[in-house]
Short mmCIF file of C-alpha atoms in Angstrom, two decimals:
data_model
loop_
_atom_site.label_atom_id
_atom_site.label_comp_id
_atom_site.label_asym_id
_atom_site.label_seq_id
_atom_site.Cartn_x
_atom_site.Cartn_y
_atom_site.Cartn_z
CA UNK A 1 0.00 0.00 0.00
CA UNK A 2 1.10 3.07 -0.87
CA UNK A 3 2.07 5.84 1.91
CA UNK A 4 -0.68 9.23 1.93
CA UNK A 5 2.29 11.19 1.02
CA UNK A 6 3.78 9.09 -1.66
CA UNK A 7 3.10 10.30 -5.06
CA UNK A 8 4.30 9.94 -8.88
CA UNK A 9 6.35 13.24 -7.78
CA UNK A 10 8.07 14.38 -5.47
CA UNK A 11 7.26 17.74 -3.32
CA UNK A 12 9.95 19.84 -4.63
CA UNK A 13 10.26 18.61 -8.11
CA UNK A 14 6.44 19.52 -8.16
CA UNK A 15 7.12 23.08 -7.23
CA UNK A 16 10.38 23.79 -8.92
CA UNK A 17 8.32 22.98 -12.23
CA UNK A 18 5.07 24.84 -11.11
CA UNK A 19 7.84 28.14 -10.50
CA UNK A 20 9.05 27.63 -13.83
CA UNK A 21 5.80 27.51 -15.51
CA UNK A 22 4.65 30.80 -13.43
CA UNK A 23 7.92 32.30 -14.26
CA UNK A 24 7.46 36.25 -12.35
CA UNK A 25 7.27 39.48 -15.11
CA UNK A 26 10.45 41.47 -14.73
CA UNK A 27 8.73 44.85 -13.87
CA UNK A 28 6.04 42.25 -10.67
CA UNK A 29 9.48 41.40 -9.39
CA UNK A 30 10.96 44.80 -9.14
CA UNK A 31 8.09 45.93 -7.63
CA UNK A 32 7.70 42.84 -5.07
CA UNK A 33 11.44 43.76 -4.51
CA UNK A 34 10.79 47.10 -3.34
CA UNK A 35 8.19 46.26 -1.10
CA UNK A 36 10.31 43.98 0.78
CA UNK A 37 13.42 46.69 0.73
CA UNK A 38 10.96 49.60 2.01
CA UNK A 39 9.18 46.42 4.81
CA UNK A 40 12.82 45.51 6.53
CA UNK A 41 13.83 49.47 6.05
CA UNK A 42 11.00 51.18 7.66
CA UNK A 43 9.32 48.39 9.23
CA UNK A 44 9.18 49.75 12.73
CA UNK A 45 8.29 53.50 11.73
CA UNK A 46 5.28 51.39 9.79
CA UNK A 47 4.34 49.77 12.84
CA UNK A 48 4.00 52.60 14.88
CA UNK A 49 2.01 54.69 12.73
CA UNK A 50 -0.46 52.10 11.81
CA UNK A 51 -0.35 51.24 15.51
CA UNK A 52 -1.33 54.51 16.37
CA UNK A 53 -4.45 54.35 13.92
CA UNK A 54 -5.54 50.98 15.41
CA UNK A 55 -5.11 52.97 19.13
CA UNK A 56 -7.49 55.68 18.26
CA UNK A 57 -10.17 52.89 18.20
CA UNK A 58 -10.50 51.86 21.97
CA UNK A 59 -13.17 49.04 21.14
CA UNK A 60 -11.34 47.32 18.56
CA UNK A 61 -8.95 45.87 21.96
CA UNK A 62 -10.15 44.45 25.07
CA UNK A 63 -7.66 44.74 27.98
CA UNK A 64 -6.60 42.46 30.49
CA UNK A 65 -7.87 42.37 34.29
CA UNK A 66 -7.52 46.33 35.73
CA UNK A 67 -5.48 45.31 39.30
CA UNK A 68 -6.59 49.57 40.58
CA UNK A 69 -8.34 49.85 44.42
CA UNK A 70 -11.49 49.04 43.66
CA UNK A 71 -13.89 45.98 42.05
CA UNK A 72 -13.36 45.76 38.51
CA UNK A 73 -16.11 45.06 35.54
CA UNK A 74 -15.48 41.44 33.93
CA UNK A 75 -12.55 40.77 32.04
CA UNK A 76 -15.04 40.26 28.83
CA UNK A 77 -15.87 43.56 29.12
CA UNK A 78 -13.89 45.92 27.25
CA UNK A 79 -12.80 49.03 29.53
CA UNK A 80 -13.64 52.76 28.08
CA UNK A 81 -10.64 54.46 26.59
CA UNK A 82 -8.18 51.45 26.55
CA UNK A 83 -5.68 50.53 23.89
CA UNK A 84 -3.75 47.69 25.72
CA UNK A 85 -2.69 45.88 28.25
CA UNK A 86 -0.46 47.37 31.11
CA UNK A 87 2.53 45.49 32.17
CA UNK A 88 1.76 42.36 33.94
CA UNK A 89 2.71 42.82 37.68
CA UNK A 90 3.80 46.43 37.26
CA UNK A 91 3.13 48.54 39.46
CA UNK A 92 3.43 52.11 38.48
CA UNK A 93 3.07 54.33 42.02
CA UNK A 94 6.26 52.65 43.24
CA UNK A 95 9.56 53.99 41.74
CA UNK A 96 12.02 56.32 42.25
CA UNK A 97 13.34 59.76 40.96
CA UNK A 98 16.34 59.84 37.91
CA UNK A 99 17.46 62.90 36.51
CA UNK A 100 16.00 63.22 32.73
CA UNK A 101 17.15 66.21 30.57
CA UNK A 102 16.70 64.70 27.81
CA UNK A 103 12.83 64.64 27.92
CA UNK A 104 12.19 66.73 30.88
CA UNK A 105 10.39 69.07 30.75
CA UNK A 106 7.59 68.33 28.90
CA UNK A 107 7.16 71.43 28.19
CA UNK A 108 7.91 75.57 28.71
CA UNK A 109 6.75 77.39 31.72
CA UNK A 110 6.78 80.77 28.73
CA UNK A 111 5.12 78.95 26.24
CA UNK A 112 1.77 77.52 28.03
CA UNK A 113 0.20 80.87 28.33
CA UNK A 114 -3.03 78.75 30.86
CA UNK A 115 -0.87 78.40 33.96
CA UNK A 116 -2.19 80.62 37.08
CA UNK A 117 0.60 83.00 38.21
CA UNK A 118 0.44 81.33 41.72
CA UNK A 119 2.55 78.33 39.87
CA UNK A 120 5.10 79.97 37.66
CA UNK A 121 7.70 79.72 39.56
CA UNK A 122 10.28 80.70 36.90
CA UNK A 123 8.47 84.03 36.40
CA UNK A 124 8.62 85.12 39.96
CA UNK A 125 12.57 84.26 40.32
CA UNK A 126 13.07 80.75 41.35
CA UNK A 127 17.00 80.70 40.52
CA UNK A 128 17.02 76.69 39.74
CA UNK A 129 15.57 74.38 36.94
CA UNK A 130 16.56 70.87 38.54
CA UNK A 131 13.07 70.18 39.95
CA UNK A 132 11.86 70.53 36.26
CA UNK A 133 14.60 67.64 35.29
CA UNK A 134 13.18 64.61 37.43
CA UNK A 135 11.38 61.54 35.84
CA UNK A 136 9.55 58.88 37.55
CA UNK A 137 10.85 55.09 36.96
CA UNK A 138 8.96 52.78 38.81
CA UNK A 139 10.82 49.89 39.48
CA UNK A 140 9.55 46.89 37.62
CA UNK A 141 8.52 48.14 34.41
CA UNK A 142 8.54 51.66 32.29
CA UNK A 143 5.89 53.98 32.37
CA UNK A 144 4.54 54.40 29.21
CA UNK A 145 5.45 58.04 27.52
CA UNK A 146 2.99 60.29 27.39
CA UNK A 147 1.17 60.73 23.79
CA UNK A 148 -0.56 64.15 23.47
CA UNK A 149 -1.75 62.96 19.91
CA UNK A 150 -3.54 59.86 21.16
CA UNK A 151 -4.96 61.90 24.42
CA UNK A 152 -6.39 64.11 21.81
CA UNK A 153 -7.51 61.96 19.37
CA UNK A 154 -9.54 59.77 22.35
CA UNK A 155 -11.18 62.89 23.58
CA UNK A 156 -12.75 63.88 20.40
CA UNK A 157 -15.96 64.47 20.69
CA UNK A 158 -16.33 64.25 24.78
CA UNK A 159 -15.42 65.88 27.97
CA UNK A 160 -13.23 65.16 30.63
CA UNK A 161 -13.28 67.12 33.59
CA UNK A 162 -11.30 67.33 36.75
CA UNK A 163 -13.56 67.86 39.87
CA UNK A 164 -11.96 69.33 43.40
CA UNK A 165 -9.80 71.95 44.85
CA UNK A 166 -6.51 73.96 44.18
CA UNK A 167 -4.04 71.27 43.67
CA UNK A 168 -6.69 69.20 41.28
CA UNK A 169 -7.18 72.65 39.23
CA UNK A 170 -2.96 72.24 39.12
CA UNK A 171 -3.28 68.46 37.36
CA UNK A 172 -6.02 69.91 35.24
CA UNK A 173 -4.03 73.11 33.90
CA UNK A 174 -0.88 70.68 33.62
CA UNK A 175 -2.83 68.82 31.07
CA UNK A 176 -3.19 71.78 29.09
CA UNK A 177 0.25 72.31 28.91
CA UNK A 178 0.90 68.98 27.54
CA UNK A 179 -1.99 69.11 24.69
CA UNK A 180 -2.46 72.87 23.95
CA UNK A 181 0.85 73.04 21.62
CA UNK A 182 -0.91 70.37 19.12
CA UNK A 183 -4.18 72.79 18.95
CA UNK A 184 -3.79 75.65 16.57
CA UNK A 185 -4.08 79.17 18.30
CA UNK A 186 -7.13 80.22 16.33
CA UNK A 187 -8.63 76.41 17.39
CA UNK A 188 -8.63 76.76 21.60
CA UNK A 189 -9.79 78.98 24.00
CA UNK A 190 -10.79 79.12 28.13
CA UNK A 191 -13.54 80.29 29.77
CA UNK A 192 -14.46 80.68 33.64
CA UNK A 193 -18.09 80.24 34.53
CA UNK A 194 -18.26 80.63 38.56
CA UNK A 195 -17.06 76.95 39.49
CA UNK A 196 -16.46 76.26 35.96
CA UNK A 197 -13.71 76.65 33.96
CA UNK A 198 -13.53 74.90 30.41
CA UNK A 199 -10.79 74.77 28.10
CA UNK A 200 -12.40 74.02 24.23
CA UNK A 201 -10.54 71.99 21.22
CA UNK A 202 -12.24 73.16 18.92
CA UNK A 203 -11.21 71.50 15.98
CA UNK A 204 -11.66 68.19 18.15
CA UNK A 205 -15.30 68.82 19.70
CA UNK A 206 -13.60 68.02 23.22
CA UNK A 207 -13.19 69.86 26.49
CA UNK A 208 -10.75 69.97 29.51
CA UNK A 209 -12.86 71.36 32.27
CA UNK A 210 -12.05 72.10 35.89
CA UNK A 211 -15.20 72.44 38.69
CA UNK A 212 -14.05 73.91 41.87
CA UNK A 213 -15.32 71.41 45.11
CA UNK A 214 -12.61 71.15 47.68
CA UNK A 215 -15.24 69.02 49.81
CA UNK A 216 -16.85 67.85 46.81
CA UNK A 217 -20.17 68.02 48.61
CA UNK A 218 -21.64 70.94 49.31
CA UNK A 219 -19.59 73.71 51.91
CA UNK A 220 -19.43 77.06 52.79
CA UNK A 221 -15.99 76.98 51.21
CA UNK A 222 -17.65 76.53 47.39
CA UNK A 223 -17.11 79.95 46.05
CA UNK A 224 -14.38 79.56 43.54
CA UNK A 225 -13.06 83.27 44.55
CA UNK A 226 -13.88 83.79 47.98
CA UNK A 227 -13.04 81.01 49.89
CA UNK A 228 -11.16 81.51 52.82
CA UNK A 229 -13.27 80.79 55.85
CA UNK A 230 -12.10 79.84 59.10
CA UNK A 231 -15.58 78.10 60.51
CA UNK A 232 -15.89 75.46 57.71
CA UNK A 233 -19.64 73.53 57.28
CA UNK A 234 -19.61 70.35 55.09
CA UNK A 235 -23.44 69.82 54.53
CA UNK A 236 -24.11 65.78 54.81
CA UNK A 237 -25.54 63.77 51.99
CA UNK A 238 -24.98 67.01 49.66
CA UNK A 239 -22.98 65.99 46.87
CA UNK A 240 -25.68 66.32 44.06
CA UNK A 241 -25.32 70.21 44.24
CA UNK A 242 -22.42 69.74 42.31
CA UNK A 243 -22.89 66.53 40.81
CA UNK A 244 -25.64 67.92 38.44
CA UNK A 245 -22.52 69.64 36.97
CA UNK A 246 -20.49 66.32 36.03
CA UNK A 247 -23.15 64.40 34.65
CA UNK A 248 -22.50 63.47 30.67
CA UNK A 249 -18.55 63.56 31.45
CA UNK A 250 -16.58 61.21 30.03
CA UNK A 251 -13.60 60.85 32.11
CA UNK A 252 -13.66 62.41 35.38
CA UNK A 253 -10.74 62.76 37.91
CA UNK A 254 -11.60 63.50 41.23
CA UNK A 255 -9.49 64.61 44.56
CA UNK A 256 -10.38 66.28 47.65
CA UNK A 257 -8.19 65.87 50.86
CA UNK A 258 -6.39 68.93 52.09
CA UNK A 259 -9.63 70.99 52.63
CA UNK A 260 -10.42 68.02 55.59
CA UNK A 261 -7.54 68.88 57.06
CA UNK A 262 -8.15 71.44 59.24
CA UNK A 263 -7.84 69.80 62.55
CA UNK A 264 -8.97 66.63 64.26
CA UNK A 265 -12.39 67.18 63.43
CA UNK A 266 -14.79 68.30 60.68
CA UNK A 267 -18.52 70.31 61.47
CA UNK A 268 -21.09 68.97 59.40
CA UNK A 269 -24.42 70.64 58.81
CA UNK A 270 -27.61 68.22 58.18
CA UNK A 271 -29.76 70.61 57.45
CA UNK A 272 -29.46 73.39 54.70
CA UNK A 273 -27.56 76.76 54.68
CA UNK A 274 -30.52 78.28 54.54
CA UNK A 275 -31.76 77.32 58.15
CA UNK A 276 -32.08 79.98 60.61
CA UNK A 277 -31.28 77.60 62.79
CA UNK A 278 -28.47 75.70 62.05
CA UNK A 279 -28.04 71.75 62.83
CA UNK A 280 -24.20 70.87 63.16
CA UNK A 281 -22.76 67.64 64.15
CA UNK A 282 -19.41 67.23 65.02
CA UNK A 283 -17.59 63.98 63.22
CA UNK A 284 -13.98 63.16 63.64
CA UNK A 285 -12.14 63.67 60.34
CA UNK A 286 -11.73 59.92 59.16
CA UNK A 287 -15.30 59.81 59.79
CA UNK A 288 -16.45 63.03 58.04
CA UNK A 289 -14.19 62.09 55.25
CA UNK A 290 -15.92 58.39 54.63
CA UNK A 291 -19.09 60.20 54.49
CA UNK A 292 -17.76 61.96 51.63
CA UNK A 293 -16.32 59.16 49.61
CA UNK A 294 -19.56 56.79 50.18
CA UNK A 295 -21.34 60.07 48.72
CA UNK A 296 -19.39 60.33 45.45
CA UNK A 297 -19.42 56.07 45.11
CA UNK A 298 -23.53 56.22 45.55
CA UNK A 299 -23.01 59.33 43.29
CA UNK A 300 -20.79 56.93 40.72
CA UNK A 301 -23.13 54.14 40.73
CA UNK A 302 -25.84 56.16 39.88
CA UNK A 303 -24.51 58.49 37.13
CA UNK A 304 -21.85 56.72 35.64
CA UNK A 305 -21.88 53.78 33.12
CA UNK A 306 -18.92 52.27 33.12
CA UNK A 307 -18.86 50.83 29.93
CA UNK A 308 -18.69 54.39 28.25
CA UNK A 309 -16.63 56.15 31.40
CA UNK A 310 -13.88 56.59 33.35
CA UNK A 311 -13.71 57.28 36.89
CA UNK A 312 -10.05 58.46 38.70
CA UNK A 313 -9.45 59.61 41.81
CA UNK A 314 -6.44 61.02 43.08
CA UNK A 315 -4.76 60.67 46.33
CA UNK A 316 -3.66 62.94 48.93
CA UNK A 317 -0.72 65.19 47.59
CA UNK A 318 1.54 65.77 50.43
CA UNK A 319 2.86 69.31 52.15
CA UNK A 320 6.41 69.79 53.33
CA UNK A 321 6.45 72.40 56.02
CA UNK A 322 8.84 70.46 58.58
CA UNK A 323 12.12 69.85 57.73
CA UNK A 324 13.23 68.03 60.38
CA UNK A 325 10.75 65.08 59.01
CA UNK A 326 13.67 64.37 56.19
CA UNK A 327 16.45 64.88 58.20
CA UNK A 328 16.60 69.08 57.88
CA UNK A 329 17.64 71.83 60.22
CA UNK A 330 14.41 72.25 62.57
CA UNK A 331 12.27 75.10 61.74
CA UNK A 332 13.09 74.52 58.22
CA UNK A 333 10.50 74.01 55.15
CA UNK A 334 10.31 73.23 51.71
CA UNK A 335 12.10 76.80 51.50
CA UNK A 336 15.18 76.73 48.94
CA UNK A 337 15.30 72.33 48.66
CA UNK A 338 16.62 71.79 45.20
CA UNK A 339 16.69 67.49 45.78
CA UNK A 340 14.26 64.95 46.22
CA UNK A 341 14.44 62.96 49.39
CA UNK A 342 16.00 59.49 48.77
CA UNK A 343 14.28 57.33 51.45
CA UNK A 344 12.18 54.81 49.55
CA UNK A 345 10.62 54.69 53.28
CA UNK A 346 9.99 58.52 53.78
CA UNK A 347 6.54 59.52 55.00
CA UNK A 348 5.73 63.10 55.76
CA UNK A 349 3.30 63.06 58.88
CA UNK A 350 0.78 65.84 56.81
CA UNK A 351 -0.39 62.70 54.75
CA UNK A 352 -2.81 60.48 56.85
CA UNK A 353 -2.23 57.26 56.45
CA UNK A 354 -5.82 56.65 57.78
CA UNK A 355 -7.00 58.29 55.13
CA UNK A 356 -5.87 56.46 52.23
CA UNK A 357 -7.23 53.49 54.36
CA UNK A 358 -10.72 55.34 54.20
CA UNK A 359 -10.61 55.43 50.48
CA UNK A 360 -9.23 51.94 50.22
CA UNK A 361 -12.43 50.59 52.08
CA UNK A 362 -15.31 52.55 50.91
CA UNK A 363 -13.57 52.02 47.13
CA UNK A 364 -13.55 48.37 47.01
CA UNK A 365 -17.32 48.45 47.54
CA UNK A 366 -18.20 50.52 44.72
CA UNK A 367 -20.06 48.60 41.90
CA UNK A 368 -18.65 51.04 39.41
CA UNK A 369 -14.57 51.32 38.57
CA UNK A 370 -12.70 54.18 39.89
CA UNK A 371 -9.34 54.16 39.32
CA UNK A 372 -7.02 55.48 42.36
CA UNK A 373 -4.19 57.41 41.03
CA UNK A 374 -1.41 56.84 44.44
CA UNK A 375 0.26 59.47 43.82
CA UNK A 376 0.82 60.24 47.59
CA UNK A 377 4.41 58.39 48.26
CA UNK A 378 5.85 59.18 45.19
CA UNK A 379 5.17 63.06 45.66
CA UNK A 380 6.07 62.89 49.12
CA UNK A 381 9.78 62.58 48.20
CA UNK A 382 9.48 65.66 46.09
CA UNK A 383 10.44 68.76 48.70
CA UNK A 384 12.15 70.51 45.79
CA UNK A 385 9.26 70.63 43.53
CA UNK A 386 6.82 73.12 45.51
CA UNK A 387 6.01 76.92 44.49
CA UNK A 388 8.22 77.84 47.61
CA UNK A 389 7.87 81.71 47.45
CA UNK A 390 8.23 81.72 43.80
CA UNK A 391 4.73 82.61 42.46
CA UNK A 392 1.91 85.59 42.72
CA UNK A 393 1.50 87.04 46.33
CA UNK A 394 -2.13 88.00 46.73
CA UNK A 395 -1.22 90.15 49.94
CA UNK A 396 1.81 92.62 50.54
CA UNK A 397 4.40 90.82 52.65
CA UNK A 398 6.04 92.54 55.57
CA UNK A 399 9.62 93.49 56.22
CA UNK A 400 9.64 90.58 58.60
CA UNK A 401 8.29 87.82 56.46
CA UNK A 402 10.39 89.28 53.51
CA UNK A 403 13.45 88.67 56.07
CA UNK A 404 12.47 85.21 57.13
CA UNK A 405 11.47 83.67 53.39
CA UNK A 406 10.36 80.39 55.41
CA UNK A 407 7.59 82.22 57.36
CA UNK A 408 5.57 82.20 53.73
CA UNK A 409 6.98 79.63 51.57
CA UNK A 410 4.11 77.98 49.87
CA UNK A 411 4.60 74.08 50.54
CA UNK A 412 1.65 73.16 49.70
CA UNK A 413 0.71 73.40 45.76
CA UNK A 414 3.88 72.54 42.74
CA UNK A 415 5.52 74.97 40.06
CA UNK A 416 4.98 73.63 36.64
CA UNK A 417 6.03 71.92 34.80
CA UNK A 418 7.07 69.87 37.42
CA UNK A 419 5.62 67.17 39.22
CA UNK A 420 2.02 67.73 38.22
CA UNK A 421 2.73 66.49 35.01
CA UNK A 422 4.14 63.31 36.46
CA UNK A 423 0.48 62.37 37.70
CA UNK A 424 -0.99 62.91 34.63
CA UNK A 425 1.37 60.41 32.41
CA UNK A 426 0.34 57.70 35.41
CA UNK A 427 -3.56 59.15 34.74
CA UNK A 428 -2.67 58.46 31.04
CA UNK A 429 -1.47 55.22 31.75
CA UNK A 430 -3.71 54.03 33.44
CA UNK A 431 -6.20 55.26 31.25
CA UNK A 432 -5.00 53.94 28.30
CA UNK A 433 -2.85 51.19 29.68
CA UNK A 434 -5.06 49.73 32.92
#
């Protein structure tokens, strides 16, 4: 019996004569020729851009398993946004600080005309650059480079807004700065409506909007001007005063924190502003504050759909007004630090620890994603990257604070560029990337 592969002829004497009778024109094999030249030549520049057309088209990929604080949808389900899968195991919050001037900054504190004078630091005199020269490398994998084109591109069409107080309005006009140069002039503007302030791409249908809540629910604190008050009221179960505001977002990145921190305790009102008579509770701050964040989850659930959305929420960004926590002279500040700290371990005492575990608890419940940007540890090792005294002064200072620069150095919100734009490339990644 013969074999199944046996035949009159043999495999290759079959093809050799099957070549010769299909015998290529010369003019098909210069051209075939050329295609395989130009293929080995360019064939990574090809991949990119046609990977970059396939990226634009979040549907056409379903990522893996998001690994974020918080209950994620079902793997089947592709997540809003995404164009692959983030490293497996990689964990972007934890890094370190290497000197980059080779891509740092990202861009010109003179040539993003949206930055509030209260963070140009190079304006108002700051002598050094080296806090605009730091990247962050976490330590098992890279952090994917931030692509202003794609951003773009996937907000065409929608909104994203950024919802909360000073230092969230500081993420929000740092990711300006990193799209604005690929808008024409004639193509963008900004507008401030009371809380609202909305940057327009024209030419893309999208906006970057910024809605001032440092409690996100409803305080005595919510004028976006005037809102300096000593005798703070949070009012409980509130948080729709604002929230009509965010509905139809697309992505939305939240933070509130520093507002809470007052003291030990927070005064909450249960009634309305309006009362004449005024009923105030008095709830200790980790309480107050999981109030707050079970508000925006029921607030989430309700509003969001995460299979077109994307929820963030950033952590606590950390102060530096005691020097002695990283090893400084006491009665020192952020004042005139030009270095990160190097402790992996370093922990300034301003961020609550409590706090994040608050967020951690109320977040895992939520039956909608939100995506917790940690941004807390690696900022905390970034002394050197605050406005200092470098920026606007809203009040004349005195000879004696003008002779003791430490008595008013801002520690509290970041010159840009600078750090700020470090959280959004991990909001980017994590966005793109989760």
């Amino acid at each position: 019996m013969k074999s199944p592969l046996s035949s009159s002829s043999s495999p290759a004497s079959s093809s050799s004569s099957s070549l010769r009778k299909t015998r290529l024109p010369p003019y098909l094999f210069a051209l075939l020729s050329f295609i395989v030249f130009v293929s080995i030549l360019y064939g990574e520049d090809l991949v990119c851009i046609f990977g970059q057309q396939l990226q634009v088209r979040p549907s056409s990929t379903r990522p893996g398993p998001r690994t974020d604080q918080r209950k994620s949808s079902t793997s089947s389900d592709p997540v809003p946004f995404a164009i692959g899968r983030g490293e497996e195991g990689c964990d972007v919050f934890s890094g370190r600080w290497v000197r980059d001037e080779s891509t740092r900054p990202s861009y010109e504190e003179s040539e993003c005309p949206y930055i509030q004078p209260q963070l140009t630091c190079q304006e108002h005199g700051r002598p050094d650059k080296d806090y605009q020269h730091r990247r962050w490398q976490p330590h098992s994998c890279s952090l994917p480079r931030f692509n202003a084109t794609l951003m773009l591109e996937a907000l065409r069409g929608k909104r994203m807004m950024y919802v909360g107080d000073s230092l969230n309005r500081g993420q929000y006009v740092s990711m300006i700065c990193l799209l604005h140069s690929l808008i024409p002039e004639g193509s963008k503007s900004m507008e401030t409506f009371d809380s609202l302030t909305v940057f327009t791409a024209k030419d893309y249908n999208a906006t970057i909007e910024f809605y001032w809540a440092p409690f996100l629910l409803e305080s005595n604190s919510d004028n976006a001007v005037i809102h300096r008050v000593t005798d703070r009221f949070v009012r409980k179960g509130s948080i729709n005063k604002h929230g009509k505001h965010w509905k139809g977002v697309d992505i939305l990145v939240f933070n509130t924190y520093l507002w809470w921190m007052s003291g030990v305790t927070v005064k909450i009102l249960k009634g309305s502003f309006e009362d004449e008579v005024k009923d105030v509770v008095v709830k200790s701050t980790d309480d107050a504050y999981r109030m707050a964040m079970k508000s925006l989850v029921r607030w989430v659930q309700k509003n969001m759909d995460p299979k077109k959305t994307r929820v963030f929420f950033t952590s606590m960004s950390p102060t530096h007004g005691n020097s002695e926590e990283w090893g400084g002279e006491p009665g020192g500040n952020c004042y005139n630090q030009t270095t990160p700290i190097e402790d992996p371990k370093y922990w300034g005492s301003d961020s609550r620890k409590s706090i994040m575990q608050v967020i951690s608890e109320v977040f895992s419940k939520s039956k909608v994603p939100i995506t917790f940007l940690n941004i807390t540890q690696l900022s905390n090792y970034r002394k050197d990257a605050h406005t200092m005294i470098y920026k606007k002064q809203w009040s004349v200072l005195t000879p004696k604070q003008l002779a003791n620069p430490v008595s008013y150095a801002d520690c509290v919100h970041w010159c840009l560029p600078g750090l700020q734009d470090t959280w959004n490339e991990l909001l980017f990644a994590k966005l793109f990337y989760p």
